[in-house]
Amino acid sequence: MWLRRIVRLYTIVFLLYIPFGVQLLQDTVDIQWNLWSILLALVVSFLYTGSFYHLWYFPALISSLAIVKYMFQRFRYKWIFLVCFLFFSVGSLETYSLFISNPMVISVMEKYFNIFFTTRNGLFFSPLFISIGFVLADNVHNLEKHRKLFIYGLVAACFLGGVEGIITFYNQGIDKNFMYFTIPFIFSLYGLLVISKSKIKSFENLNSYSKNIFLFHMIPIQIFNMRHVEITPINGLFRLMLGVFVPISIVLFYNKIVKQISIFYKIKM
């Protein structure tokens, strides 16, 4: 049921972003576009990249869930983590490409990126984090005794993040999707969130707001960009406000409508 809801949500959001995605492709990809090439691009984007840049998360999530679930049914934790970490390490060549000097590796990478564009997908990127979620969920009743470990891990991960951020800033690779500090950071942070759930229950109310900001923030921003393409501090502030407050307004309006409908039916009954 949960996966079905995710697929349904992704399909709706994918359709909403198609006009913006098509425009982005026409502006950035130098090929002769026709009906068939656009249809092919839509199929590939639905299964791989999403119809806009941030929607890659959904096909990556869905495919990595299938991969990790298959592995958990057949292998032990340590082998799953090892395999997922190896794939993550291969994917991280995207971030640390400046350090690669082997001609054969460079040639393979160039051929790969010419076809698949990125390693930020459901094979190289997300399985490691999905497996972390599986392990924490399987051991949820034993996590409390590791609270200090999670806290120390979170602090250490923040320090590592600073160091890794400096390294990648001064050594610009193809992209910056893979950061190793995120592995202990996600493990420690999510572990703390799981065991602290009962103490910060009010934060669950923010779920719908954060989800809608993530899903819909680019729609008002892209509409704004149609008339204002300049990169200025004022335009940046407007983009920030639009990307945050428009999705929040949608949630508030939706909640109000649902509340009014429920009140109406109660009165009628």
mmCIF file of C-alpha atoms in Angstrom:
data_model
loop_
_atom_site.group_PDB
_atom_site.id
_atom_site.type_symbol
_atom_site.label_atom_id
_atom_site.label_comp_id
_atom_site.label_asym_id
_atom_site.label_seq_id
_atom_site.Cartn_x
_atom_site.Cartn_y
_atom_site.Cartn_z
ATOM 1 C CA MET A 1 0.000 0.000 0.000
ATOM 2 C CA TRP A 2 2.794 2.435 0.904
ATOM 3 C CA LEU A 3 4.629 1.779 -2.356
ATOM 4 C CA ARG A 4 1.399 2.171 -4.302
ATOM 5 C CA ARG A 5 0.826 5.584 -2.707
ATOM 6 C CA ILE A 6 4.383 6.608 -3.577
ATOM 7 C CA VAL A 7 3.932 5.587 -7.221
ATOM 8 C CA ARG A 8 0.591 7.403 -7.414
ATOM 9 C CA LEU A 9 2.065 10.559 -5.865
ATOM 10 C CA TYR A 10 5.068 10.411 -8.190
ATOM 11 C CA THR A 11 2.824 10.015 -11.242
ATOM 12 C CA ILE A 12 0.766 13.084 -10.314
ATOM 13 C CA VAL A 13 3.815 15.259 -9.630
ATOM 14 C CA PHE A 14 5.561 13.927 -12.752
ATOM 15 C CA LEU A 15 2.623 15.040 -14.903
ATOM 16 C CA LEU A 16 2.563 18.479 -13.282
ATOM 17 C CA TYR A 17 6.219 19.074 -14.122
ATOM 18 C CA ILE A 18 6.096 17.836 -17.733
ATOM 19 C CA PRO A 19 5.713 21.337 -19.285
ATOM 20 C CA PHE A 20 8.714 22.612 -17.317
ATOM 21 C CA GLY A 21 10.735 19.485 -18.080
ATOM 22 C CA VAL A 22 10.038 19.690 -21.813
ATOM 23 C CA GLN A 23 11.045 23.347 -21.830
ATOM 24 C CA LEU A 24 14.249 22.508 -19.943
ATOM 25 C CA LEU A 25 15.117 19.760 -22.443
ATOM 26 C CA GLN A 26 14.513 22.056 -25.396
ATOM 27 C CA ASP A 27 16.753 24.701 -23.839
ATOM 28 C CA THR A 28 19.616 22.414 -22.817
ATOM 29 C CA VAL A 29 19.707 19.401 -25.178
ATOM 30 C CA ASP A 30 20.829 20.228 -28.710
ATOM 31 C CA ILE A 31 18.833 17.760 -30.824
ATOM 32 C CA GLN A 32 15.960 18.017 -33.264
ATOM 33 C CA TRP A 33 12.849 17.558 -31.147
ATOM 34 C CA ASN A 34 9.724 15.917 -32.541
ATOM 35 C CA LEU A 35 6.755 14.064 -31.098
ATOM 36 C CA TRP A 36 8.542 10.702 -30.888
ATOM 37 C CA SER A 37 11.686 12.065 -29.282
ATOM 38 C CA ILE A 38 9.589 13.915 -26.699
ATOM 39 C CA LEU A 39 7.590 10.738 -25.939
ATOM 40 C CA LEU A 40 10.816 8.747 -25.573
ATOM 41 C CA ALA A 41 12.227 11.423 -23.272
ATOM 42 C CA LEU A 42 9.065 11.258 -21.141
ATOM 43 C CA VAL A 43 9.322 7.466 -20.774
ATOM 44 C CA VAL A 44 13.021 7.629 -19.869
ATOM 45 C CA SER A 45 12.451 10.477 -17.440
ATOM 46 C CA PHE A 46 9.544 8.675 -15.732
ATOM 47 C CA LEU A 47 11.652 5.552 -15.199
ATOM 48 C CA TYR A 48 14.978 7.241 -14.451
ATOM 49 C CA THR A 49 15.384 10.997 -14.008
ATOM 50 C CA GLY A 50 11.937 12.394 -13.268
ATOM 51 C CA SER A 51 10.290 15.131 -15.334
ATOM 52 C CA PHE A 52 12.259 17.791 -13.440
ATOM 53 C CA TYR A 53 15.615 17.818 -11.702
ATOM 54 C CA HIS A 54 14.497 16.980 -8.124
ATOM 55 C CA LEU A 55 12.106 14.172 -9.070
ATOM 56 C CA TRP A 56 14.964 11.694 -9.692
ATOM 57 C CA TYR A 57 14.337 10.764 -6.055
ATOM 58 C CA PHE A 58 11.188 8.751 -6.853
ATOM 59 C CA PRO A 59 12.464 6.302 -9.508
ATOM 60 C CA ALA A 60 15.670 5.945 -7.478
ATOM 61 C CA LEU A 61 13.666 5.192 -4.328
ATOM 62 C CA ILE A 62 11.366 2.688 -6.012
ATOM 63 C CA SER A 63 14.129 0.783 -7.819
ATOM 64 C CA SER A 64 16.455 0.729 -4.799
ATOM 65 C CA LEU A 65 13.640 -0.555 -2.577
ATOM 66 C CA ALA A 66 13.246 -3.514 -4.919
ATOM 67 C CA ILE A 67 17.013 -4.136 -5.002
ATOM 68 C CA VAL A 68 17.519 -3.902 -1.237
ATOM 69 C CA LYS A 69 14.427 -5.969 -0.428
ATOM 70 C CA TYR A 70 15.737 -8.707 -2.726
ATOM 71 C CA MET A 71 19.139 -8.652 -0.998
ATOM 72 C CA PHE A 72 17.653 -8.685 2.515
ATOM 73 C CA GLN A 73 15.740 -11.843 1.670
ATOM 74 C CA ARG A 74 18.956 -13.636 0.696
ATOM 75 C CA PHE A 75 21.994 -12.118 2.386
ATOM 76 C CA ARG A 76 23.221 -10.972 5.786
ATOM 77 C CA TYR A 77 23.544 -7.356 6.849
ATOM 78 C CA LYS A 78 27.303 -7.147 6.427
ATOM 79 C CA TRP A 79 27.221 -8.419 2.835
ATOM 80 C CA ILE A 80 24.385 -6.091 1.924
ATOM 81 C CA PHE A 81 26.225 -3.091 3.375
ATOM 82 C CA LEU A 82 29.428 -4.134 1.635
ATOM 83 C CA VAL A 83 27.753 -4.444 -1.774
ATOM 84 C CA CYS A 84 25.810 -1.193 -1.352
ATOM 85 C CA PHE A 85 28.937 0.635 -0.182
ATOM 86 C CA LEU A 86 30.897 -0.652 -3.182
ATOM 87 C CA PHE A 87 28.201 0.630 -5.533
ATOM 88 C CA PHE A 88 28.180 3.950 -3.665
ATOM 89 C CA SER A 89 31.954 4.144 -4.043
ATOM 90 C CA VAL A 90 31.698 3.556 -7.784
ATOM 91 C CA GLY A 91 29.028 6.236 -7.995
ATOM 92 C CA SER A 92 31.207 8.650 -6.032
ATOM 93 C CA LEU A 93 33.652 8.760 -8.952
ATOM 94 C CA GLU A 94 31.251 11.420 -10.224
ATOM 95 C CA THR A 95 32.101 13.663 -7.265
ATOM 96 C CA TYR A 96 35.807 12.802 -7.092
ATOM 97 C CA SER A 97 36.445 12.591 -10.845
ATOM 98 C CA LEU A 98 39.235 15.185 -10.615
ATOM 99 C CA PHE A 99 41.360 12.668 -8.690
ATOM 100 C CA ILE A 100 41.061 10.005 -11.410
ATOM 101 C CA SER A 101 43.968 9.760 -13.841
ATOM 102 C CA ASN A 102 43.620 6.212 -15.195
ATOM 103 C CA PRO A 103 42.761 6.532 -18.930
ATOM 104 C CA MET A 104 40.670 3.355 -18.946
ATOM 105 C CA VAL A 105 38.541 4.480 -15.996
ATOM 106 C CA ILE A 106 38.120 7.930 -17.540
ATOM 107 C CA SER A 107 37.036 6.374 -20.841
ATOM 108 C CA VAL A 108 34.463 4.127 -19.132
ATOM 109 C CA MET A 109 33.125 7.085 -17.149
ATOM 110 C CA GLU A 110 32.754 9.229 -20.271
ATOM 111 C CA LYS A 111 30.819 6.482 -22.053
ATOM 112 C CA TYR A 112 28.621 5.940 -19.002
ATOM 113 C CA PHE A 113 27.772 9.631 -18.538
ATOM 114 C CA ASN A 114 27.037 10.046 -22.243
ATOM 115 C CA ILE A 115 24.241 7.496 -21.815
ATOM 116 C CA PHE A 116 23.045 7.710 -18.203
ATOM 117 C CA PHE A 117 23.972 11.330 -17.337
ATOM 118 C CA THR A 118 24.551 10.660 -13.633
ATOM 119 C CA THR A 119 25.308 7.990 -11.030
ATOM 120 C CA ARG A 120 22.739 9.540 -8.699
ATOM 121 C CA ASN A 121 20.201 6.777 -9.192
ATOM 122 C CA GLY A 122 18.647 3.667 -7.695
ATOM 123 C CA LEU A 123 21.696 1.496 -8.328
ATOM 124 C CA PHE A 124 24.685 3.525 -7.140
ATOM 125 C CA PHE A 125 23.260 6.149 -4.787
ATOM 126 C CA SER A 126 20.168 5.196 -2.815
ATOM 127 C CA PRO A 127 20.522 1.447 -1.964
ATOM 128 C CA LEU A 128 23.022 2.202 0.812
ATOM 129 C CA PHE A 129 20.624 4.606 2.531
ATOM 130 C CA ILE A 130 17.649 2.301 1.999
ATOM 131 C CA SER A 131 19.607 -0.550 3.615
ATOM 132 C CA ILE A 132 20.348 1.712 6.601
ATOM 133 C CA GLY A 133 16.603 2.248 6.954
ATOM 134 C CA PHE A 134 15.960 -1.504 6.772
ATOM 135 C CA VAL A 135 18.518 -2.238 9.499
ATOM 136 C CA LEU A 136 17.209 0.465 11.831
ATOM 137 C CA ALA A 137 13.628 -0.710 11.283
ATOM 138 C CA ASP A 138 14.563 -4.338 11.998
ATOM 139 C CA ASN A 139 16.293 -3.320 15.248
ATOM 140 C CA VAL A 140 14.006 -0.499 16.358
ATOM 141 C CA HIS A 141 13.523 -1.950 19.860
ATOM 142 C CA ASN A 142 17.270 -2.150 20.510
ATOM 143 C CA LEU A 143 18.244 1.346 19.378
ATOM 144 C CA GLU A 144 17.744 3.189 22.672
ATOM 145 C CA LYS A 145 20.860 1.665 24.220
ATOM 146 C CA HIS A 146 22.899 3.098 21.340
ATOM 147 C CA ARG A 147 21.757 6.692 21.879
ATOM 148 C CA LYS A 148 25.248 7.938 22.826
ATOM 149 C CA LEU A 149 26.739 6.210 19.802
ATOM 150 C CA PHE A 150 24.257 8.003 17.546
ATOM 151 C CA ILE A 151 25.068 11.363 19.153
ATOM 152 C CA TYR A 152 28.826 10.876 18.810
ATOM 153 C CA GLY A 153 28.324 9.614 15.266
ATOM 154 C CA LEU A 154 26.304 12.694 14.361
ATOM 155 C CA VAL A 155 28.962 15.047 15.735
ATOM 156 C CA ALA A 156 31.750 13.147 13.972
ATOM 157 C CA ALA A 157 29.768 13.126 10.716
ATOM 158 C CA CYS A 158 29.321 16.911 10.877
ATOM 159 C CA PHE A 159 33.081 17.317 11.309
ATOM 160 C CA LEU A 160 33.742 14.940 8.401
ATOM 161 C CA GLY A 161 31.219 16.875 6.343
ATOM 162 C CA GLY A 162 33.194 20.064 6.860
ATOM 163 C CA VAL A 163 36.432 18.387 5.789
ATOM 164 C CA GLU A 164 34.848 16.661 2.792
ATOM 165 C CA GLY A 165 33.093 19.867 1.781
ATOM 166 C CA ILE A 166 36.425 21.713 1.659
ATOM 167 C CA ILE A 167 38.013 18.902 -0.373
ATOM 168 C CA THR A 168 35.223 18.824 -2.962
ATOM 169 C CA PHE A 169 35.040 22.632 -3.123
ATOM 170 C CA TYR A 170 38.685 22.922 -4.124
ATOM 171 C CA ASN A 171 38.574 19.840 -6.363
ATOM 172 C CA GLN A 172 35.507 20.280 -8.536
ATOM 173 C CA GLY A 173 34.336 17.002 -10.050
ATOM 174 C CA ILE A 174 31.592 16.264 -12.565
ATOM 175 C CA ASP A 175 28.986 16.816 -9.858
ATOM 176 C CA LYS A 176 28.673 16.760 -6.072
ATOM 177 C CA ASN A 177 25.969 14.192 -5.384
ATOM 178 C CA PHE A 178 28.084 11.687 -3.439
ATOM 179 C CA MET A 179 29.465 12.744 -0.058
ATOM 180 C CA TYR A 180 30.795 10.019 2.243
ATOM 181 C CA PHE A 181 29.989 11.924 5.435
ATOM 182 C CA THR A 182 26.286 11.484 4.636
ATOM 183 C CA ILE A 183 26.531 7.756 5.442
ATOM 184 C CA PRO A 184 27.279 8.107 9.202
ATOM 185 C CA PHE A 185 25.235 11.320 9.266
ATOM 186 C CA ILE A 186 22.060 9.646 7.968
ATOM 187 C CA PHE A 187 22.605 6.547 10.115
ATOM 188 C CA SER A 188 23.088 8.578 13.305
ATOM 189 C CA LEU A 189 20.426 11.189 12.620
ATOM 190 C CA TYR A 190 17.756 8.700 11.630
ATOM 191 C CA GLY A 191 18.631 6.482 14.588
ATOM 192 C CA LEU A 192 18.116 9.440 16.934
ATOM 193 C CA LEU A 193 14.869 10.399 15.220
ATOM 194 C CA VAL A 194 13.499 6.875 15.575
ATOM 195 C CA ILE A 195 14.213 6.621 19.304
ATOM 196 C CA SER A 196 13.142 10.230 19.919
ATOM 197 C CA LYS A 197 9.848 9.953 18.056
ATOM 198 C CA SER A 198 7.630 10.005 21.136
ATOM 199 C CA LYS A 199 9.391 13.093 22.489
ATOM 200 C CA ILE A 200 9.016 15.231 19.369
ATOM 201 C CA LYS A 201 5.640 14.027 18.156
ATOM 202 C CA SER A 202 4.517 17.584 17.378
ATOM 203 C CA PHE A 203 7.105 17.691 14.603
ATOM 204 C CA GLU A 204 5.041 15.124 12.712
ATOM 205 C CA ASN A 205 2.641 17.965 11.909
ATOM 206 C CA LEU A 206 5.381 19.479 9.747
ATOM 207 C CA ASN A 207 5.430 16.417 7.497
ATOM 208 C CA SER A 208 2.867 17.681 4.998
ATOM 209 C CA TYR A 209 4.552 21.097 4.796
ATOM 210 C CA SER A 210 8.049 19.739 4.181
ATOM 211 C CA LYS A 211 6.752 17.215 1.646
ATOM 212 C CA ASN A 212 4.880 19.858 -0.328
ATOM 213 C CA ILE A 213 7.825 22.258 -0.273
ATOM 214 C CA PHE A 214 10.002 19.515 -1.736
ATOM 215 C CA LEU A 215 7.472 18.458 -4.364
ATOM 216 C CA PHE A 216 6.093 21.784 -5.556
ATOM 217 C CA HIS A 217 8.701 24.454 -4.829
ATOM 218 C CA MET A 218 9.949 24.608 -8.423
ATOM 219 C CA ILE A 219 6.557 25.295 -10.023
ATOM 220 C CA PRO A 220 6.163 28.884 -8.726
ATOM 221 C CA ILE A 221 9.899 29.463 -9.161
ATOM 222 C CA GLN A 222 9.821 28.360 -12.811
ATOM 223 C CA ILE A 223 6.765 30.518 -13.496
ATOM 224 C CA PHE A 224 8.642 33.455 -11.947
ATOM 225 C CA ASN A 225 11.698 32.633 -14.094
ATOM 226 C CA MET A 226 9.640 32.981 -17.272
ATOM 227 C CA ARG A 227 9.589 36.738 -16.733
ATOM 228 C CA HIS A 228 12.629 37.268 -14.516
ATOM 229 C CA VAL A 229 15.726 35.330 -15.577
ATOM 230 C CA GLU A 230 18.220 37.679 -13.941
ATOM 231 C CA ILE A 231 20.285 36.281 -11.060
ATOM 232 C CA THR A 232 20.146 39.038 -8.439
ATOM 233 C CA PRO A 233 19.797 39.060 -4.630
ATOM 234 C CA ILE A 234 16.251 40.437 -4.884
ATOM 235 C CA ASN A 235 15.178 37.818 -7.420
ATOM 236 C CA GLY A 236 16.824 35.142 -5.297
ATOM 237 C CA LEU A 237 14.806 36.294 -2.286
ATOM 238 C CA PHE A 238 11.599 36.198 -4.322
ATOM 239 C CA ARG A 239 12.415 32.688 -5.533
ATOM 240 C CA LEU A 240 13.028 31.552 -1.954
ATOM 241 C CA MET A 241 9.738 33.025 -0.744
ATOM 242 C CA LEU A 242 7.797 31.550 -3.658
ATOM 243 C CA GLY A 243 9.378 28.118 -3.241
ATOM 244 C CA VAL A 244 8.515 27.997 0.467
ATOM 245 C CA PHE A 245 5.301 29.939 0.972
ATOM 246 C CA VAL A 246 3.319 28.841 -2.092
ATOM 247 C CA PRO A 247 3.526 25.107 -1.154
ATOM 248 C CA ILE A 248 2.703 25.967 2.479
ATOM 249 C CA SER A 249 -0.321 27.974 1.305
ATOM 250 C CA ILE A 250 -1.468 24.985 -0.739
ATOM 251 C CA VAL A 251 -1.323 22.751 2.356
ATOM 252 C CA LEU A 252 -3.209 25.293 4.488
ATOM 253 C CA PHE A 253 -5.879 25.728 1.812
ATOM 254 C CA TYR A 254 -6.227 21.959 1.367
ATOM 255 C CA ASN A 255 -6.525 21.365 5.125
ATOM 256 C CA LYS A 256 -9.142 24.089 5.397
ATOM 257 C CA ILE A 257 -11.210 22.606 2.560
ATOM 258 C CA VAL A 258 -11.011 19.113 4.080
ATOM 259 C CA LYS A 259 -12.039 20.488 7.477
ATOM 260 C CA GLN A 260 -15.007 22.352 5.988
ATOM 261 C CA ILE A 261 -16.140 19.252 4.106
ATOM 262 C CA SER A 262 -15.926 17.094 7.244
ATOM 263 C CA ILE A 263 -17.916 19.685 9.234
ATOM 264 C CA PHE A 264 -20.535 19.815 6.471
ATOM 265 C CA TYR A 265 -21.002 16.039 6.493
ATOM 266 C CA LYS A 266 -21.214 15.937 10.298
ATOM 267 C CA ILE A 267 -23.959 18.573 10.271
ATOM 268 C CA LYS A 268 -25.800 16.759 7.499
ATOM 269 C CA MET A 269 -25.699 13.481 9.391
#
